[in-house]
Amino acid sequence: MEQIRKYFERSISITDDEWRVFSSKLICQKYPKKQKLLDIGETEDYLSFIEKGILRFYIPKEESDFTFSFSFDDEFASAYDSFLTQKPSKYVVETLTEAVLWRISYKDLQQIYRQTKIGNEIGRLASEKLYLENIERELSLLTLTAEKRYLRLFTEQPRLLRQIPLKYIASYIGITPQALSRIRRQIS
């Protein structure tokens, strides 16, 4: 739980009282590898902080899933559009590895916003981080070639390449596993 406080304190200061109120609403949950946290049609009720693990966000397809995001240790994760609107999700969130998540429910977060001065700042920091990651991904898909997207992953997120199966990486950068194999051969 202290990881979360340290995460926030990189940007804001939190009094002990504010931290007590916020942390009292957090629940720790452990999940096995390949566990669905949210399925299509379910409403996201949690904003989660990943203490340990990798999450994958994807749209199931008949031939192969379309992976559009990953989240790692020391990051916030959520089907955030569903969380904010409290409407059913259009995609799946699952663990790629065993995971330990600290979670706060939508209802409890709304209460934190009302009860504490720092609540809105905490919510803003988490949502800004999720937004910036999403816009970065969109711009990458719109402006870079598949080879450049792969090379960018290689330099900016090497842990992604070490810990995630190549079929998911291929899907994430918008190509087939065969095309990724060709790119990897050309680069070597």
Short mmCIF file of C-alpha atoms in Angstrom, two decimals:
data_model
loop_
_atom_site.label_atom_id
_atom_site.label_comp_id
_atom_site.label_asym_id
_atom_site.label_seq_id
_atom_site.Cartn_x
_atom_site.Cartn_y
_atom_site.Cartn_z
CA MET A 1 0.00 0.00 0.00
CA GLU A 2 2.92 2.34 0.65
CA GLN A 3 3.77 2.12 -3.09
CA ILE A 4 0.55 4.00 -3.80
CA ARG A 5 1.35 6.79 -1.37
CA LYS A 6 4.84 7.12 -2.85
CA TYR A 7 3.32 7.20 -6.34
CA PHE A 8 1.08 10.13 -5.38
CA GLU A 9 3.76 11.93 -3.39
CA ARG A 10 5.89 12.23 -6.52
CA SER A 11 3.39 14.92 -7.56
CA ILE A 12 1.46 16.06 -4.47
CA SER A 13 1.74 15.96 -0.69
CA ILE A 14 -0.78 13.99 1.30
CA THR A 15 -1.35 14.50 4.98
CA ASP A 16 -1.47 11.45 7.21
CA ASP A 17 -5.18 12.08 7.85
CA GLU A 18 -5.96 12.25 4.13
CA TRP A 19 -3.92 9.13 3.51
CA ARG A 20 -5.78 7.29 6.31
CA VAL A 21 -9.13 8.16 4.75
CA PHE A 22 -8.00 7.13 1.25
CA SER A 23 -6.15 3.98 2.27
CA SER A 24 -9.05 2.80 4.44
CA LYS A 25 -11.05 2.33 1.24
CA LEU A 26 -8.39 0.25 -0.54
CA ILE A 27 -8.75 -3.51 -0.77
CA CYS A 28 -5.92 -5.85 -1.71
CA GLN A 29 -6.80 -8.66 -4.09
CA LYS A 30 -4.57 -11.35 -5.58
CA TYR A 31 -5.27 -12.94 -8.94
CA PRO A 32 -3.79 -15.90 -10.81
CA LYS A 33 -2.34 -15.69 -14.31
CA LYS A 34 -4.94 -15.43 -17.13
CA GLN A 35 -7.75 -14.32 -14.79
CA LYS A 36 -10.45 -12.14 -16.35
CA LEU A 37 -10.95 -9.08 -14.17
CA LEU A 38 -13.64 -7.64 -16.40
CA ASP A 39 -15.53 -9.13 -19.34
CA ILE A 40 -17.47 -7.50 -22.16
CA GLY A 41 -20.84 -6.34 -20.86
CA GLU A 42 -19.69 -5.98 -17.25
CA THR A 43 -19.36 -2.57 -15.63
CA GLU A 44 -15.97 -1.59 -14.21
CA ASP A 45 -16.37 -0.86 -10.53
CA TYR A 46 -12.69 -0.48 -9.59
CA LEU A 47 -9.73 1.75 -10.11
CA SER A 48 -6.75 -0.49 -9.40
CA PHE A 49 -3.13 0.12 -8.53
CA ILE A 50 -0.88 -2.72 -9.63
CA GLU A 51 1.52 -3.67 -6.86
CA LYS A 52 2.71 -6.64 -8.89
CA GLY A 53 1.73 -8.09 -12.27
CA ILE A 54 0.78 -7.30 -15.83
CA LEU A 55 -2.73 -6.65 -17.13
CA ARG A 56 -3.85 -6.89 -20.74
CA PHE A 57 -6.76 -4.99 -22.29
CA TYR A 58 -8.23 -6.54 -25.43
CA ILE A 59 -11.18 -6.99 -27.73
CA PRO A 60 -11.82 -10.67 -28.48
CA LYS A 61 -11.97 -11.49 -32.18
CA GLU A 62 -12.76 -14.78 -33.86
CA GLU A 63 -9.33 -15.22 -35.46
CA SER A 64 -7.18 -13.38 -32.92
CA ASP A 65 -7.75 -10.87 -30.15
CA PHE A 66 -6.98 -7.18 -30.61
CA THR A 67 -4.75 -6.14 -27.71
CA PHE A 68 -4.76 -2.40 -27.21
CA SER A 69 -3.13 -1.82 -23.85
CA PHE A 70 -0.97 -3.27 -21.09
CA SER A 71 -0.48 -2.10 -17.51
CA PHE A 72 2.43 -2.96 -15.22
CA ASP A 73 3.66 -2.76 -11.62
CA ASP A 74 3.40 0.67 -10.04
CA GLU A 75 0.66 1.86 -12.43
CA PHE A 76 -3.05 2.54 -12.19
CA ALA A 77 -5.29 0.40 -14.36
CA SER A 78 -8.98 0.31 -15.12
CA ALA A 79 -11.47 -0.03 -17.92
CA TYR A 80 -11.62 3.65 -17.25
CA ASP A 81 -14.35 4.61 -19.71
CA SER A 82 -16.67 2.05 -18.10
CA PHE A 83 -15.53 3.14 -14.62
CA LEU A 84 -16.30 6.82 -15.29
CA THR A 85 -19.65 6.29 -17.03
CA GLN A 86 -20.68 3.21 -15.01
CA LYS A 87 -21.76 1.62 -18.30
CA PRO A 88 -20.84 -1.86 -19.58
CA SER A 89 -17.36 -2.42 -20.96
CA LYS A 90 -16.78 -3.15 -24.63
CA TYR A 91 -13.54 -5.04 -23.94
CA VAL A 92 -11.85 -7.51 -21.60
CA VAL A 93 -9.27 -6.90 -18.88
CA GLU A 94 -7.23 -9.90 -17.76
CA THR A 95 -4.07 -10.71 -15.87
CA LEU A 96 -1.13 -11.92 -17.97
CA THR A 97 0.81 -12.86 -14.85
CA GLU A 98 -0.10 -13.40 -11.24
CA ALA A 99 -1.18 -10.01 -9.95
CA VAL A 100 -1.60 -8.14 -6.69
CA LEU A 101 -3.96 -5.18 -7.01
CA TRP A 102 -4.96 -2.48 -4.55
CA ARG A 103 -8.48 -1.50 -5.57
CA ILE A 104 -10.91 1.25 -4.74
CA SER A 105 -14.54 1.07 -5.81
CA TYR A 106 -16.33 3.75 -7.79
CA LYS A 107 -18.62 4.48 -4.84
CA ASP A 108 -15.74 4.75 -2.38
CA LEU A 109 -13.72 6.99 -4.70
CA GLN A 110 -16.70 9.35 -5.05
CA GLN A 111 -16.86 9.47 -1.26
CA ILE A 112 -13.12 10.29 -1.09
CA TYR A 113 -13.67 13.12 -3.58
CA ARG A 114 -16.35 14.58 -1.30
CA GLN A 115 -14.61 14.01 2.05
CA THR A 116 -11.04 15.09 1.42
CA LYS A 117 -9.32 18.08 -0.02
CA ILE A 118 -6.77 15.84 -1.73
CA GLY A 119 -9.35 13.45 -3.23
CA ASN A 120 -9.84 15.33 -6.46
CA GLU A 121 -6.08 15.65 -6.96
CA ILE A 122 -5.65 11.91 -6.48
CA GLY A 123 -8.40 11.22 -9.03
CA ARG A 124 -6.96 13.76 -11.44
CA LEU A 125 -3.46 12.25 -11.26
CA ALA A 126 -4.74 8.74 -11.91
CA SER A 127 -6.97 9.84 -14.80
CA GLU A 128 -4.30 12.04 -16.40
CA LYS A 129 -1.85 9.14 -16.42
CA LEU A 130 -4.39 6.82 -18.05
CA TYR A 131 -5.32 9.49 -20.61
CA LEU A 132 -1.71 10.25 -21.57
CA GLU A 133 -0.96 6.56 -22.11
CA ASN A 134 -4.01 6.22 -24.37
CA ILE A 135 -3.25 9.28 -26.48
CA GLU A 136 0.37 8.16 -26.89
CA ARG A 137 -0.85 4.81 -28.20
CA GLU A 138 -3.31 6.39 -30.63
CA LEU A 139 -0.71 8.75 -32.04
CA SER A 140 1.73 5.88 -32.46
CA LEU A 141 -0.80 3.87 -34.48
CA LEU A 142 -1.67 6.87 -36.64
CA THR A 143 1.80 8.21 -37.33
CA LEU A 144 4.38 5.41 -37.15
CA THR A 145 5.09 2.37 -39.30
CA ALA A 146 4.82 -1.05 -37.70
CA GLU A 147 8.62 -1.30 -37.60
CA LYS A 148 8.93 2.07 -35.87
CA ARG A 149 6.20 1.13 -33.38
CA TYR A 150 8.12 -2.04 -32.54
CA LEU A 151 11.45 -0.21 -32.22
CA ARG A 152 9.81 2.38 -30.02
CA LEU A 153 8.49 -0.36 -27.74
CA PHE A 154 11.96 -1.87 -27.71
CA THR A 155 13.55 1.37 -26.48
CA GLU A 156 10.73 2.82 -24.34
CA GLN A 157 9.21 -0.30 -22.80
CA PRO A 158 11.76 -3.12 -22.84
CA ARG A 159 9.97 -4.92 -20.03
CA LEU A 160 6.96 -5.25 -22.30
CA LEU A 161 9.05 -7.17 -24.81
CA ARG A 162 10.60 -9.40 -22.15
CA GLN A 163 7.42 -10.34 -20.32
CA ILE A 164 4.65 -10.48 -22.89
CA PRO A 165 4.08 -13.18 -25.53
CA LEU A 166 4.92 -12.03 -29.06
CA LYS A 167 1.37 -12.67 -30.33
CA TYR A 168 0.08 -10.01 -27.91
CA ILE A 169 2.85 -7.58 -28.86
CA ALA A 170 2.03 -8.07 -32.56
CA SER A 171 -1.62 -7.35 -31.86
CA TYR A 172 -0.69 -4.31 -29.76
CA ILE A 173 1.33 -2.72 -32.57
CA GLY A 174 -1.39 -3.61 -35.08
CA ILE A 175 0.24 -6.39 -37.11
CA THR A 176 0.16 -10.16 -37.41
CA PRO A 177 2.63 -12.37 -35.54
CA GLN A 178 4.15 -13.31 -38.93
CA ALA A 179 4.75 -9.64 -39.80
CA LEU A 180 6.36 -9.13 -36.38
CA SER A 181 8.68 -12.09 -37.03
CA ARG A 182 9.75 -10.48 -40.35
CA ILE A 183 10.42 -7.17 -38.61
CA ARG A 184 12.44 -8.88 -35.89
CA ARG A 185 14.52 -10.74 -38.50
CA GLN A 186 15.22 -7.51 -40.42
CA ILE A 187 16.32 -5.71 -37.27
CA SER A 188 18.63 -8.49 -36.04
#
